[in-house]
Coordinates of C-alpha atoms and ligand atoms in Angstrom, one line a residue:
M5 CA 0.2 0.0 0.1
T6 CA 1.4 3.4 -0.8
L7 CA 0.7 6.2 1.4
S8 CA -1.4 7.8 -1.1
N9 CA -4.0 5.1 -1.0
L10 CA -4.1 4.7 2.6
T11 CA -7.6 5.2 3.7
S12 CA -9.3 6.2 7.2
R13 CA -12.6 5.0 5.9
I14 CA -12.5 1.5 7.9
P15 CA -16.1 0.3 7.6
G16 CA -16.9 -1.8 10.9
F17 CA -14.0 -0.6 12.9
H18 CA -16.2 0.1 15.8
R19 CA -17.7 -3.3 15.9
M20 CA -13.9 -5.0 16.0
T21 CA -12.4 -6.2 19.0
C22 CA -9.5 -4.0 20.4
E23 CA -7.1 -6.8 18.9
E24 CA -8.4 -6.4 15.3
R25 CA -8.7 -3.0 15.5
L26 CA -4.8 -2.7 16.3
E27 CA -3.8 -4.9 13.4
V28 CA -5.7 -2.7 11.3
V29 CA -4.1 0.3 13.0
A30 CA -0.6 -1.5 12.5
A31 CA -1.1 -2.3 9.0
F32 CA -2.2 1.3 8.1
A33 CA 0.6 3.1 10.3
G34 CA 3.1 0.5 9.2
L35 CA 4.1 -0.2 13.0
D36 CA 7.2 -1.9 13.5
D37 CA 7.4 -5.0 16.0
A38 CA 8.6 -2.9 19.0
A39 CA 5.4 -0.1 18.7
H40 CA 3.2 -2.8 18.0
G41 CA 4.1 -4.7 21.1
Q42 CA 4.1 -1.6 23.2
L43 CA 0.6 -1.0 22.1
A44 CA -0.4 -4.5 22.5
A45 CA 0.9 -4.9 25.9
P46 CA -1.7 -5.2 28.5
G47 CA -1.8 -2.3 31.2
N48 CA -3.4 -2.8 34.6
I49 CA -6.6 -2.5 32.8
D50 CA -8.1 -5.2 31.0
P51 CA -8.4 -4.1 27.2
H52 CA -12.1 -5.5 27.0
L53 CA -13.2 -3.0 29.9
A54 CA -11.1 -0.2 27.8
D55 CA -13.5 -1.2 24.9
H56 CA -16.4 -0.5 27.1
M57 CA -15.3 2.7 28.4
I58 CA -14.5 4.5 25.0
E59 CA -15.1 3.9 21.1
N60 CA -12.4 2.3 19.0
A61 CA -10.3 1.5 21.6
V62 CA -6.6 -0.1 20.6
A63 CA -4.5 -0.1 23.7
T64 CA -4.0 1.5 27.1
L65 CA -1.7 4.2 28.1
S66 CA 0.3 3.7 31.5
I67 CA 0.9 7.1 33.7
P68 CA 3.0 6.8 36.8
I69 CA 1.3 7.1 40.4
G70 CA 3.2 8.5 43.2
V71 CA 1.9 8.6 46.5
A72 CA 2.2 12.2 48.4
T73 CA 3.2 11.9 52.0
N74 CA 3.0 14.4 55.4
M75 CA -0.8 15.3 54.3
R76 CA -2.8 15.7 57.5
V77 CA -6.2 16.8 56.3
D78 CA -8.7 17.8 59.0
G79 CA -7.0 16.1 61.9
R80 CA -6.4 13.0 59.6
D81 CA -3.2 11.6 57.9
V82 CA -3.9 10.8 54.4
L83 CA -1.8 9.0 51.8
V84 CA -2.6 10.9 48.3
P85 CA -2.3 8.8 45.2
M86 CA -1.3 11.2 42.1
A87 CA -1.4 10.0 38.6
T88 CA 0.9 12.4 36.6
E89 CA 3.3 12.1 33.9
E90 CA 5.4 15.3 35.2
S91 CA 8.2 15.0 37.3
S92 CA 8.6 17.4 40.4
V93 CA 4.7 17.5 41.2
V94 CA 4.8 14.7 44.1
A95 CA 7.7 15.7 45.7
A96 CA 6.6 19.1 46.0
V97 CA 3.2 18.2 47.9
C98 CA 5.4 15.9 50.3
N99 CA 7.5 19.0 51.2
S100 CA 5.0 21.5 51.3
A101 CA 2.9 19.4 53.3
R102 CA 5.7 18.7 55.6
Q103 CA 6.5 22.0 56.5
C104 CA 2.9 22.7 57.9
Y105 CA 2.3 19.2 59.3
E106 CA 3.7 20.2 62.7
S107 CA 1.2 23.5 62.8
G108 CA -2.0 21.2 62.2
G109 CA -2.0 20.5 58.1
F110 CA -4.9 21.6 56.2
V111 CA -8.4 22.4 57.1
T112 CA -10.8 22.0 54.6
S113 CA -14.6 22.6 53.6
L114 CA -17.1 21.9 50.9
S115 CA -19.9 24.3 49.9
G116 CA -22.1 21.2 48.8
N117 CA -22.4 18.6 46.3
L118 CA -24.5 20.9 44.1
M119 CA -24.6 20.6 40.4
I120 CA -26.0 23.2 38.0
A121 CA -27.9 22.1 34.5
Q122 CA -28.9 24.7 32.0
V123 CA -31.7 24.8 29.8
Q124 CA -31.5 27.3 26.7
L125 CA -34.8 28.7 25.8
T126 CA -35.0 31.0 22.6
G127 CA -37.2 32.8 20.5
I128 CA -38.9 34.7 23.5
S129 CA -40.2 38.2 23.0
D130 CA -40.9 38.7 26.6
P131 CA -38.2 36.9 28.0
E132 CA -38.8 38.4 31.7
N133 CA -42.2 37.3 31.4
A134 CA -41.3 33.8 30.4
R135 CA -38.9 33.8 33.1
L136 CA -41.7 34.2 36.3
R137 CA -43.5 31.7 34.1
I138 CA -40.7 29.3 34.6
L139 CA -40.3 30.0 38.1
E140 CA -43.8 29.8 39.3
R141 CA -43.4 26.0 38.1
R142 CA -40.9 25.4 40.9
D143 CA -42.6 22.3 42.4
E144 CA -43.7 20.6 39.3
I145 CA -40.0 21.0 38.1
A146 CA -38.7 19.5 41.6
A147 CA -41.0 16.8 41.2
A148 CA -39.9 15.9 37.6
C149 CA -36.2 16.2 38.3
N150 CA -36.7 13.9 41.4
A151 CA -38.7 11.3 39.0
C152 CA -35.6 11.0 36.8
D153 CA -33.5 9.5 39.4
P154 CA -35.6 8.1 42.7
M155 CA -32.1 6.4 43.8
L156 CA -30.5 9.8 44.4
V157 CA -33.5 11.3 46.3
R158 CA -33.8 8.1 48.5
L159 CA -29.7 8.8 49.1
G160 CA -30.2 12.6 50.3
G161 CA -30.0 14.3 46.9
G162 CA -32.0 15.5 44.1
F163 CA -33.4 18.9 42.9
Q164 CA -32.8 21.8 45.5
D165 CA -33.0 24.7 43.9
L166 CA -34.4 26.8 40.7
E167 CA -32.8 29.8 39.0
V168 CA -34.0 31.7 35.8
R169 CA -31.7 34.1 34.0
V170 CA -32.4 36.4 31.0
I171 CA -29.2 36.8 29.3
A172 CA -28.5 39.4 26.5
S173 CA -26.7 37.5 23.2
R174 CA -25.8 38.4 20.1
G175 CA -28.9 36.4 18.8
G176 CA -31.2 38.2 21.0
P177 CA -32.4 37.6 24.5
M178 CA -32.1 33.9 26.2
V179 CA -34.1 32.8 29.2
V180 CA -31.6 30.0 30.6
T181 CA -33.2 28.0 33.4
H182 CA -30.7 26.6 36.1
L183 CA -31.5 23.3 37.7
I184 CA -29.7 23.0 40.7
V185 CA -29.3 19.2 41.9
D186 CA -27.3 17.6 45.0
T187 CA -25.9 14.7 43.4
R188 CA -24.4 13.2 46.4
D189 CA -21.4 10.8 45.5
A190 CA -22.0 11.1 41.8
M191 CA -20.1 13.9 40.0
G192 CA -23.4 14.1 38.4
A193 CA -23.0 15.0 34.6
N194 CA -25.1 12.4 33.3
T195 CA -27.8 12.9 36.0
V196 CA -28.3 16.5 35.7
N197 CA -28.2 16.1 32.1
T198 CA -31.0 13.6 32.2
M199 CA -33.1 16.2 34.3
A200 CA -32.6 18.7 31.8
E201 CA -33.5 16.7 28.9
T202 CA -36.9 15.4 30.7
L203 CA -37.8 19.2 31.5
A204 CA -37.4 20.9 28.1
P205 CA -40.8 20.2 26.3
S206 CA -42.4 21.6 29.5
I207 CA -40.5 24.7 29.5
E208 CA -41.2 25.2 25.7
N209 CA -45.0 24.3 26.5
W210 CA -45.0 26.9 29.4
T211 CA -43.3 29.6 27.5
G212 CA -44.0 29.2 23.7
G213 CA -40.2 29.2 22.9
R214 CA -37.6 26.9 21.6
V215 CA -35.5 24.9 23.7
F216 CA -31.9 24.2 22.3
L217 CA -29.3 23.0 24.9
R218 CA -29.8 21.3 27.7
I219 CA -26.7 20.3 29.6
L220 CA -24.7 20.8 33.1
S221 CA -22.2 24.0 33.5
N222 CA -19.2 23.0 34.4
L223 CA -19.0 26.3 36.2
A224 CA -19.8 24.2 39.2
D225 CA -19.6 27.2 41.8
R226 CA -22.1 25.1 44.1
R227 CA -19.7 22.7 44.8
L228 CA -16.8 24.7 46.2
A229 CA -13.9 23.0 47.9
R230 CA -11.7 25.2 50.4
A231 CA -8.4 24.3 52.3
R232 CA -6.5 26.7 54.4
A233 CA -3.3 26.0 56.2
I234 CA -0.7 27.9 58.1
W235 CA 3.1 27.7 57.6
P236 CA 5.1 28.9 60.3
V237 CA 7.6 31.4 59.3
E238 CA 10.6 29.6 60.9
A239 CA 9.3 26.1 59.2
I240 CA 9.5 27.8 55.5
G241 CA 13.0 29.7 56.2
G242 CA 12.1 32.6 57.6
A243 CA 10.6 36.4 56.5
G244 CA 12.6 36.8 53.4
V245 CA 11.4 33.3 51.9
R246 CA 7.9 34.3 53.3
D247 CA 7.8 38.1 51.8
G248 CA 9.1 36.7 48.6
M249 CA 6.4 34.1 48.5
I250 CA 3.7 36.9 49.2
S251 CA 4.9 39.1 46.3
A252 CA 4.9 35.9 43.8
F253 CA 1.0 35.9 45.0
H254 CA 0.5 39.6 44.3
F255 CA 2.0 39.3 41.1
A256 CA -0.2 36.3 40.0
E257 CA -3.3 37.9 41.6
A258 CA -2.7 41.4 39.2
D259 CA -1.5 39.7 35.9
P260 CA -3.1 37.0 34.1
Y261 CA 0.1 36.1 32.1
R262 CA 1.0 35.0 35.6
A263 CA -1.9 33.6 37.0
A264 CA -2.3 31.1 34.5
T265 CA 1.0 29.4 35.2
H266 CA 0.2 30.1 39.0
N267 CA -3.1 28.1 38.2
K268 CA -1.5 25.6 36.3
G269 CA 0.6 24.6 39.1
I270 CA -2.3 24.3 41.5
M271 CA -3.9 21.8 38.6
N272 CA -0.8 19.8 38.6
G273 CA -1.4 18.4 42.0
V274 CA -5.2 18.6 41.5
S275 CA -5.5 16.9 38.1
A276 CA -3.3 14.4 39.1
V277 CA -5.4 13.1 42.2
V278 CA -8.8 13.5 39.9
L279 CA -7.2 11.2 37.4
A280 CA -6.0 8.7 39.8
T281 CA -9.5 8.5 41.1
G282 CA -10.9 8.3 37.7
N283 CA -12.5 11.3 37.7
D284 CA -13.2 13.9 35.1
T285 CA -10.0 15.9 34.5
R286 CA -11.4 18.4 32.1
A287 CA -14.6 18.7 34.2
V288 CA -12.6 20.0 36.9
E289 CA -10.0 22.0 34.9
A290 CA -12.8 24.0 33.0
G291 CA -14.3 24.7 36.6
A292 CA -11.6 26.1 37.8
H293 CA -10.4 28.4 35.4
A294 CA -13.7 29.5 34.9
Y295 CA -14.0 30.1 38.6
A296 CA -10.8 31.9 38.5
A297 CA -12.2 34.6 36.0
R298 CA -15.3 35.0 37.7
G299 CA -14.6 38.5 38.4
G300 CA -14.4 39.6 35.0
R301 CA -10.2 39.4 35.0
Y302 CA -8.5 35.9 35.3
S303 CA -6.8 35.8 38.6
T304 CA -5.5 33.1 41.3
L305 CA -7.4 30.0 42.9
T306 CA -5.4 30.7 46.2
H307 CA -4.4 33.6 48.5
W308 CA -1.4 34.0 50.5
E309 CA -1.7 36.3 53.6
I310 CA 0.7 37.2 56.7
T311 CA -0.8 36.2 60.1
A312 CA -0.8 38.3 63.0
E313 CA 1.9 36.1 64.6
G314 CA 4.1 36.6 61.1
D315 CA 3.4 33.3 59.6
L316 CA 2.3 32.4 56.1
A317 CA -1.2 31.6 55.5
G318 CA -2.3 29.9 52.5
S319 CA -6.1 29.2 51.1
I320 CA -7.6 28.2 48.1
E321 CA -11.3 27.7 46.8
L322 CA -12.2 26.4 43.5
P323 CA -15.3 24.0 42.2
M324 CA -14.6 20.2 42.5
P325 CA -17.1 18.0 40.7
V326 CA -15.7 14.9 41.4
G327 CA -17.5 11.6 42.6
L328 CA -17.1 8.1 43.7
V329 CA -19.6 6.5 41.7
G330 CA -20.5 6.8 37.9
G331 CA -18.1 7.8 35.1
A332 CA -14.8 6.0 35.4
T333 CA -14.6 5.9 39.3
K334 CA -16.6 3.1 39.9
I335 CA -15.3 0.6 37.0
H336 CA -11.7 1.2 36.6
P337 CA -10.1 -1.3 39.4
T338 CA -6.9 1.2 40.0
A339 CA -9.6 4.3 40.6
Q340 CA -11.0 2.0 43.1
A341 CA -7.6 0.9 44.6
C342 CA -6.7 4.8 44.8
L343 CA -9.9 5.5 46.4
K344 CA -8.6 2.8 49.2
I345 CA -5.5 4.2 49.7
L346 CA -7.5 7.4 50.6
R347 CA -9.5 5.9 52.7
V348 CA -12.7 8.3 51.6
A349 CA -16.4 7.5 52.1
T350 CA -17.6 10.6 50.1
A351 CA -17.4 12.3 47.1
A352 CA -17.1 15.5 49.6
E353 CA -14.2 14.0 51.6
L354 CA -12.3 13.5 48.4
A355 CA -13.0 17.1 47.1
R356 CA -11.6 18.4 50.3
I357 CA -8.3 16.3 50.2
I358 CA -7.6 17.3 46.4
A359 CA -8.3 21.3 47.5
A360 CA -5.6 20.5 50.1
V361 CA -3.1 19.3 47.5
G362 CA -3.9 22.0 45.3
L363 CA -2.8 24.3 48.2
A364 CA 0.2 22.3 49.1
Q365 CA 1.3 22.5 45.0
N366 CA 0.9 25.6 45.0
F367 CA 3.3 26.8 48.1
G368 CA 5.7 24.2 46.9
A369 CA 6.1 26.0 43.2
M370 CA 5.7 29.6 44.8
K371 CA 8.3 28.7 47.7
A372 CA 10.7 27.6 44.6
L373 CA 10.2 30.7 42.5
A374 CA 10.6 32.8 45.0
T375 CA 13.9 31.3 46.3
T376 CA 16.1 29.1 44.4
G377 CA 14.1 29.1 41.2
I378 CA 11.9 26.1 39.9
Q379 CA 14.7 24.5 37.7
K380 CA 17.1 23.4 40.6
G381 CA 14.4 20.8 41.5
H382 CA 12.7 20.0 38.5
M383 CA 16.1 19.5 36.9
A384 CA 17.2 17.2 39.1
L385 CA 14.1 14.9 38.4
H386 CA 14.0 16.0 34.4
A387 CA 17.5 14.7 34.3
N388 CA 16.5 11.0 34.8
N389 CA 13.8 11.5 32.1
V390 CA 17.0 12.6 30.0
A391 CA 19.3 10.1 30.8
I392 CA 16.5 7.4 30.4
A393 CA 15.8 8.8 26.9
A394 CA 19.6 8.5 26.2
G395 CA 19.4 4.8 26.7
A396 CA 20.5 4.5 30.2
V397 CA 19.2 1.6 32.2
G398 CA 19.4 0.2 35.7
E399 CA 22.2 2.2 38.1
E400 CA 23.2 3.9 34.9
V401 CA 20.1 6.3 35.2
G402 CA 21.1 7.7 38.6
R403 CA 24.5 8.4 37.9
L404 CA 24.0 9.6 34.4
A405 CA 21.1 11.9 35.8
A406 CA 23.9 13.0 38.7
I407 CA 26.2 13.8 36.2
L408 CA 24.3 16.1 34.0
V409 CA 23.0 17.8 37.1
E410 CA 26.5 18.4 38.2
K411 CA 27.5 20.0 34.9
R412 CA 24.2 22.0 34.8
Q413 CA 23.8 20.6 31.3
V414 CA 20.6 18.6 31.3
R415 CA 20.5 18.1 27.5
Q416 CA 20.0 15.0 25.2
D417 CA 23.4 15.2 23.3
I418 CA 25.0 15.7 26.6
A419 CA 23.7 12.7 27.9
A420 CA 24.4 10.8 25.2
A421 CA 28.3 11.3 25.2
E422 CA 28.3 11.0 29.0
L423 CA 26.4 7.6 28.8
A424 CA 29.2 6.5 26.2
R425 CA 31.8 7.7 28.7
L426 CA 30.4 5.8 31.5
R427 CA 30.2 2.8 29.6
G428 CA 33.8 3.3 28.1
G429 CA 35.5 3.5 31.3
Ligands
NAD706 P1 -23.9 8.1 36.4 O1 -24.6 8.5 35.2 O2 -23.3 7.0 36.5 O3 -24.6 8.7 37.8 C1 -24.6 8.3 39.2 C2 -25.5 7.9 39.8 O4 -25.1 7.5 41.1 C3 -26.7 8.8 40.0 O5 -27.6 8.6 39.4 C4 -27.1 8.8 41.4 O6 -28.3 8.3 41.6 C5 -26.2 7.9 42.0 N1 -25.2 7.8 43.1 C6 -25.2 9.2 43.8 N2 -24.6 8.9 44.8 C7 -24.5 7.8 45.2 C8 -23.9 6.6 46.3 N3 -23.6 7.1 47.2 N4 -24.1 5.6 46.1 C9 -24.8 4.7 45.0 N5 -25.3 5.6 44.2 C10 -24.9 7.2 44.1 O7 -22.3 9.4 36.8 P2 -22.4 11.0 36.8 O8 -21.8 11.0 37.8 O9 -23.9 11.3 36.6 O10 -21.4 11.3 35.3 C11 -20.1 11.2 35.6 C12 -19.7 11.0 34.2 O11 -20.2 12.2 33.3 C13 -17.9 11.4 34.1 O12 -17.5 10.2 33.2 C14 -18.0 12.5 33.2 O13 -16.8 12.3 32.3 C15 -19.5 12.7 32.2 N6 -19.7 13.8 31.4 C16 -19.4 14.7 31.8 C17 -19.6 16.1 30.9 C18 -19.3 17.4 31.5 O14 -18.5 17.7 32.4 N7 -19.3 18.6 30.6 C19 -21.0 16.0 30.0 C20 -21.2 14.7 30.2 C21 -20.8 13.4 30.6

C-alpha cells in the first residue's frame, strides 16, 4: 500500500475487538514490532474493559502513580495517590505538606454537592415574563427532576433549587433555566443532563419558546472545595522567603499571564488526584479556570497572607465536581484501589483532600520560584528522564542524571556523550 491510497474509511472498525483494531491500525501505520508490541501490552486495565469505556479502543496508556506523604487533612493523616507524567509534582506536595504538618496541616470544607444543569430557551419576545412563568412551576420542576433519579432522592440528594436568568446574546435575549441538583457521591453530569432533557418540552409548553441546549455547566460554583493552612515562618526559611512568596502571589493576582501559570501549578496536583481516582480532569479544569475568571478578569485560585504572628497563611477555593460512583471511578480497578488508599467514604471528603493538595502544590511552586527558582528541583528529576531517553538503564540512570545536574547541562546530546563515557570507562 502506498501512502497515497491509505484510507481512514474503515467500515465496521467500531465493531471489531481491540486486538483486531490494533492489527488494522498497525497495517495502516506500518508499525514496527516494537511499537506494535508496546500497544498490545496489557496495562493494569483489561482491554475489554477499555473497550467498554470508550469507542474504538486499541490500547491503554500507563501513567505513574506517586503517593504524596506528610498530608494531614482535618486532623487525619492521608496518603494521596497522584497520577502524573510530570516530575517534581509529587515531591512538591510531600515537601510542602511536611512544612505545615506540625502546625496542624490542612483545614478543609465544601460548599455542597450541588451541580447546575442549564436549559437554553430562545425565540421569546417577552423574556422577563417567560422567566416568571418558569419560576412559578418550581414544585412541578422539582418533582420532574426527582422522578428522573429516585435512587438519588433516597440517598438524600435530588433537586434543590431553581434559577432563571435572562441573558443578552448576539442572537437576542435567551431565558436560561438553572436546575440546581444535589448529586451526592456522583459527579452528576449524566444525572443532571437527564433532568434538563426531561424538562425541556415542558419549558417550551409553558413559554412558547424553543429549547436548544440542555446540559450541565462545568462552572460548578455550588460545589466549592476549600482548604487553608498555616506555614510557620521559621518552618519555611524565614521572613525573606515568606515575603518573596507573598510578592509572587501579588504578581499572579494582578497579572493574568502569571495567574495562568500559578493556577496551572495548582492543577498539577489537583488533576493528578482527579485522574488517579478515575474522575473527569477536564470537568475539574474547566470549572477551576472559569471560577478563576469569575470577577471579569482571570486571577488566582489561592490567596496568601501574613498572620498576626508573622506566619504564612494560604487558602484555596475552587469548584470540585468529583465523585466516587459513576463515570470511570466505579469501573476502573486502579481508580478503585486509589480510593481505598485515600480511605474516603464520600465524594465530599475526596473533594476536600484534592483542594488541600492544590494548596500544597501552590505553596511548593511559589516557594521554589521565590527562592532557588523552579529549575533546581525540576532539573534533578528531569535529568532522570533525559538519562533514560539517552538509553541509560538500571544504575546508570541515577549516575548519568547526577553527572548532568553537576554539569548544569541537562541535555540529550550531553547525556548521550556522557553515557558513552560511562560505559567506556
Ligand atoms: P452516572 O451517570 O453513572 O450517575 C451516577 C448515579 O449515581 C446517579 O444516578 C446517582 O443516583 C447515583 N449515586 C449518587 N450517590 C450515590 C451513592 N452514594 N451510592 C450509590 N449511588 C449513588 O455518573 P455521573 O456522575 O452522573 O456522570 C459522570 C460522568 O459524566 C463522567 O464520566 C463525566 O466524564 C461524564 N460527563 C461529563 C460532562 C461534562 O463535564 N460536561 C458531560 C457529559 C458527561
